[in-house]
PDB file of C-alpha atoms in Angstrom:
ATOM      1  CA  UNK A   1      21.059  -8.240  12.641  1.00  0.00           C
ATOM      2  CA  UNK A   2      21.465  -4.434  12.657  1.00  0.00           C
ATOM      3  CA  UNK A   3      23.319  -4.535   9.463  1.00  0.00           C
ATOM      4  CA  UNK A   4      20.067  -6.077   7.946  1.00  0.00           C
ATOM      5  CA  UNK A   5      17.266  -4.440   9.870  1.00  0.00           C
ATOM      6  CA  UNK A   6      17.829  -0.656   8.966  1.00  0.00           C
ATOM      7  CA  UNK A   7      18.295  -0.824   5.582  1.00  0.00           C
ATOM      8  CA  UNK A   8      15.307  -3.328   5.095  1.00  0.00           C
ATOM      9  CA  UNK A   9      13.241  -0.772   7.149  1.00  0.00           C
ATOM     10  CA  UNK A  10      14.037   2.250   4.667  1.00  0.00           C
ATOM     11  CA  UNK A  11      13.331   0.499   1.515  1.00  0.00           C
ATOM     12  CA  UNK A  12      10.327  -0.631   3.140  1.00  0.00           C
ATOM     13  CA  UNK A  13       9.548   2.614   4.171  1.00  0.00           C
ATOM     14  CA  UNK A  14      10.456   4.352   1.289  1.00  0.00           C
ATOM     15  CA  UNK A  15       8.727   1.623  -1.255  1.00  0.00           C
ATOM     16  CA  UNK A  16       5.508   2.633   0.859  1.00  0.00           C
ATOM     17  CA  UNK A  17       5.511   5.982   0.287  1.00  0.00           C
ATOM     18  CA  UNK A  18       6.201   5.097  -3.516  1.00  0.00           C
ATOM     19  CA  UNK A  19       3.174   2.920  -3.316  1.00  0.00           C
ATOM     20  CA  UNK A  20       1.344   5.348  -1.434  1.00  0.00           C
ATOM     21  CA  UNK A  21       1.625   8.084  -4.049  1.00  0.00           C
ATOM     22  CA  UNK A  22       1.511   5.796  -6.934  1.00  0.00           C
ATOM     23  CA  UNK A  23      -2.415   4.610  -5.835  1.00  0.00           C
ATOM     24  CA  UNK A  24      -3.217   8.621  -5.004  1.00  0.00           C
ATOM     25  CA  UNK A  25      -2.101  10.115  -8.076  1.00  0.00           C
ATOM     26  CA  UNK A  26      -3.810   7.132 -10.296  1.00  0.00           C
ATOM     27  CA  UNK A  27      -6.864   7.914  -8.383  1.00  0.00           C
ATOM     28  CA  UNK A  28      -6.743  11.927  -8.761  1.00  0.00           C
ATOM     29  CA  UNK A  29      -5.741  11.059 -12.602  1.00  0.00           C
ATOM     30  CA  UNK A  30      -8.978   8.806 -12.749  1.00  0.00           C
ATOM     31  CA  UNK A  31     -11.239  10.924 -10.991  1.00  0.00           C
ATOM     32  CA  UNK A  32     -10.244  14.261 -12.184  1.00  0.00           C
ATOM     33  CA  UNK A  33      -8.351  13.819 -15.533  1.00  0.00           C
ATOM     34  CA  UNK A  34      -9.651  14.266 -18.905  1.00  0.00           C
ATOM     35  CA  UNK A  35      -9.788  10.771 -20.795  1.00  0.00           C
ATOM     36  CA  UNK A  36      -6.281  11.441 -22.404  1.00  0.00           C
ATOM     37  CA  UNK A  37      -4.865  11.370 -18.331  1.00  0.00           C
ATOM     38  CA  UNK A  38      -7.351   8.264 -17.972  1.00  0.00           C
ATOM     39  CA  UNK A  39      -5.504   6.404 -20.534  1.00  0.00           C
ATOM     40  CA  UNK A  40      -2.121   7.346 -18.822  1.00  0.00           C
ATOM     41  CA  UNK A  41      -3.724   6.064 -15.245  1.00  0.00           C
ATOM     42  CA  UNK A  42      -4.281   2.443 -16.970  1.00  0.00           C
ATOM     43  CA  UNK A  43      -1.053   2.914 -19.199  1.00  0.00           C
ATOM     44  CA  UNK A  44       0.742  -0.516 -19.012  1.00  0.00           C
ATOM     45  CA  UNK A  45       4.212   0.631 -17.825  1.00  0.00           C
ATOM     46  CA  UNK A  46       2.522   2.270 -15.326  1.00  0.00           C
ATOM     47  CA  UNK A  47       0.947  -0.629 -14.519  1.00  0.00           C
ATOM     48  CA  UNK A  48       4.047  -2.535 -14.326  1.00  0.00           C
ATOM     49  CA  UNK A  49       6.061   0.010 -11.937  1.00  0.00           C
ATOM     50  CA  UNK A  50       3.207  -0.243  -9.770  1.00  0.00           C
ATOM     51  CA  UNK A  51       3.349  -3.967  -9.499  1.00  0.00           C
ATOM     52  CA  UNK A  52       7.366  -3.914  -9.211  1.00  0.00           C
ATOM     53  CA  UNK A  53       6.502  -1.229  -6.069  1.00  0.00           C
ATOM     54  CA  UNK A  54       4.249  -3.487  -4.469  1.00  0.00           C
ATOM     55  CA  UNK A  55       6.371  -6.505  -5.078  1.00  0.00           C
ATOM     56  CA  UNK A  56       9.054  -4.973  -3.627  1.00  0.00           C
ATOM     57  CA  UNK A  57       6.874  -3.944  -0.567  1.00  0.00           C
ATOM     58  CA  UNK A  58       5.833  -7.189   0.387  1.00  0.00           C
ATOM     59  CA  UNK A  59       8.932  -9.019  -0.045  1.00  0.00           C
ATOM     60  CA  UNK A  60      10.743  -6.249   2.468  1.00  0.00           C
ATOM     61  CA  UNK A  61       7.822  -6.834   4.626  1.00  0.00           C
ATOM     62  CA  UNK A  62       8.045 -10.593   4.704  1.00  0.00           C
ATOM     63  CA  UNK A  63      11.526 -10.115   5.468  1.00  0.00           C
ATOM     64  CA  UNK A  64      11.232  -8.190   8.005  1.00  0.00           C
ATOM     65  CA  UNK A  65       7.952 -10.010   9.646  1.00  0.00           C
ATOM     66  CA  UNK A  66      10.031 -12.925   9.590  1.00  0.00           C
ATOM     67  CA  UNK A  67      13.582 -11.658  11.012  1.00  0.00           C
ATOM     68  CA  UNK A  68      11.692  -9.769  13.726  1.00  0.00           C
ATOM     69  CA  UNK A  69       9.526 -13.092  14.967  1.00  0.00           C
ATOM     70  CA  UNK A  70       5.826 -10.924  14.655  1.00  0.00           C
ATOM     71  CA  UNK A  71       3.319 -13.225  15.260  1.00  0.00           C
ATOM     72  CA  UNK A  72      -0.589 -11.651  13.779  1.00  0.00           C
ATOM     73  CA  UNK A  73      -1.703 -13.705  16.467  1.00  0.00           C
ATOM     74  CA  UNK A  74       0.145 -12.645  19.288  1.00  0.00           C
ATOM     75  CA  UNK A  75       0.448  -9.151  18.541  1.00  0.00           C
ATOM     76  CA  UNK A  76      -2.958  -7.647  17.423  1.00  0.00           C
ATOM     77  CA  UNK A  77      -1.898  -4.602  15.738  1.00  0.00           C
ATOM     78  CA  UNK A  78      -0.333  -6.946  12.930  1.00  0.00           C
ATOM     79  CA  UNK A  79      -3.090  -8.874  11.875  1.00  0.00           C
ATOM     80  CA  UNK A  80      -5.564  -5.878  12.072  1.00  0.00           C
ATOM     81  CA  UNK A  81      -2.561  -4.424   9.319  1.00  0.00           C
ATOM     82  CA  UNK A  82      -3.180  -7.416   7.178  1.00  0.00           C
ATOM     83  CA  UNK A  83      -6.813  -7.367   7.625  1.00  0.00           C
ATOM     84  CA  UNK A  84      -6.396  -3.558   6.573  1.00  0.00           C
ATOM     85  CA  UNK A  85      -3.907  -4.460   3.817  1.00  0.00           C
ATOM     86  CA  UNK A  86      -6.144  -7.041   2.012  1.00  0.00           C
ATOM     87  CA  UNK A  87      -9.082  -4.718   1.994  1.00  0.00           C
ATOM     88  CA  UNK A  88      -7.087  -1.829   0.927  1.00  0.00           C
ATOM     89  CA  UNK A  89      -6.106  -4.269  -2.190  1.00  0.00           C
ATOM     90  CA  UNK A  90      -9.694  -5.242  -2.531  1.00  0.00           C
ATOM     91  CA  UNK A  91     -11.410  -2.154  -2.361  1.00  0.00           C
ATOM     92  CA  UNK A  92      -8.070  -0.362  -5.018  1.00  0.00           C
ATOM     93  CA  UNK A  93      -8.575  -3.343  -7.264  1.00  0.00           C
ATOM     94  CA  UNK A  94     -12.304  -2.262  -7.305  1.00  0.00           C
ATOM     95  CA  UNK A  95     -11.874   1.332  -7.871  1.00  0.00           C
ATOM     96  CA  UNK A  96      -9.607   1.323 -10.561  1.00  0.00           C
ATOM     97  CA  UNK A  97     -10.201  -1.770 -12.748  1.00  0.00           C
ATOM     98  CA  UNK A  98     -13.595  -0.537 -14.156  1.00  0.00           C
ATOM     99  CA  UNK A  99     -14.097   1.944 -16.403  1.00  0.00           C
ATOM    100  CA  UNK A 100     -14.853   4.491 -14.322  1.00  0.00           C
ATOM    101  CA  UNK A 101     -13.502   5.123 -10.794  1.00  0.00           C
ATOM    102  CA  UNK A 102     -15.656   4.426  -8.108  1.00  0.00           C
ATOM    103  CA  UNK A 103     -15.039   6.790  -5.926  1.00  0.00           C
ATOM    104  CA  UNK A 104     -16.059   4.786  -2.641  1.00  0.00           C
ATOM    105  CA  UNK A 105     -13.683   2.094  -3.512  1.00  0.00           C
ATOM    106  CA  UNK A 106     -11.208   4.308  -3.692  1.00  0.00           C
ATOM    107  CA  UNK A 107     -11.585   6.126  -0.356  1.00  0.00           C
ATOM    108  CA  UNK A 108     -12.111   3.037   1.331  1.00  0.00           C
ATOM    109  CA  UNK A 109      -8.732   1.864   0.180  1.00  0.00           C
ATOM    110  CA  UNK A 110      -7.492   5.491   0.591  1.00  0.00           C
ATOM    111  CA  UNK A 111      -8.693   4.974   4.762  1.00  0.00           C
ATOM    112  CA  UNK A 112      -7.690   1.371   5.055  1.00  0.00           C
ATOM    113  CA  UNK A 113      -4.046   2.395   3.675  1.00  0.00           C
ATOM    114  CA  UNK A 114      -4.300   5.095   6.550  1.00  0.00           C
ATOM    115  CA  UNK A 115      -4.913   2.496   9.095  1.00  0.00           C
ATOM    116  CA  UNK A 116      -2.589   0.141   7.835  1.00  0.00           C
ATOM    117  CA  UNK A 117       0.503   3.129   8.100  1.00  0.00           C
ATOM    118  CA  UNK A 118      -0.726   4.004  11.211  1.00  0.00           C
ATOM    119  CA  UNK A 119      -0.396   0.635  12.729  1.00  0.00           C
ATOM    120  CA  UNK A 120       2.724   0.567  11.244  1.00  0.00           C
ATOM    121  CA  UNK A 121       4.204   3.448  12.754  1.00  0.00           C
ATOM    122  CA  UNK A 122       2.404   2.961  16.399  1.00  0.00           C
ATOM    123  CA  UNK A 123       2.340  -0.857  16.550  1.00  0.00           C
ATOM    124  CA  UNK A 124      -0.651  -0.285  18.665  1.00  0.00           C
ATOM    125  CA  UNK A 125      -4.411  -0.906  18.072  1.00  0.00           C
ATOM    126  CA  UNK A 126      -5.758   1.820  20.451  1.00  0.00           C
ATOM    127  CA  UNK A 127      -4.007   5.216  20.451  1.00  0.00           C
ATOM    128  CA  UNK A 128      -2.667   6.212  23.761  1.00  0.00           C
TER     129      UNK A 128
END
């Protein structure tokens, strides 16, 4: 299993950090760029890189939820990461599919993302 677990854990990890700075720089583009760096935050190949990230993401993280027997259940930390995940997609779905960026959506999303890493990196709810 070692053979599979590593490497799955570095794209993962490295896929998030491409997500990650994907969903910051749109947001910094939308909320600070003229409307010329608007139109490159909503470009379509953009859009499709993003989507090929986060495709990527969950299937590593699938894989590795199901090789490593996680139940959300069982271990709290996990589903409080889903919960987390889901309204991080909610709240980035709402901040950057309008016209304008609404800037609470976005750091909402920005905040749940945090959590989500966090728990992640801890697999822990409370620190300590």
């Amino acid at each position: 299993m070692d053979w599979y677990y590593q490497p799955m854990v570095q794209w993962h990890v490295l896929l998030a950090w491409c997500s990650v700075g994907l969903f910051f720089v749109r947001g910094l583009l939308f909320q600070f760029g003229n409307a010329r760096l608007q139109e490159i935050a909503k470009d379509a190949r953009l859009m499709v890189l993003v989507f090929g990230v986060n495709t990527c993401l969950v299937v590593t993280g699938l894989s590795l939820w199901g090789s490593l027997g996680y139940s959300p259940v069982r271990d709290g930390w996990l589903g409080v990461k889903l919960l987390a995940l889901v309204g991080y997609w909610a709240c980035g779905h709402w901040a950057m599919t309008q016209q304008r960026l609404h800037l609470l959506g976005y750091l909402t999303a920005l905040a749940l993302l945090a959590l989500a890493m966090d728990l992640s990196i801890n697999r822990q709810l409370l620190p300590g």
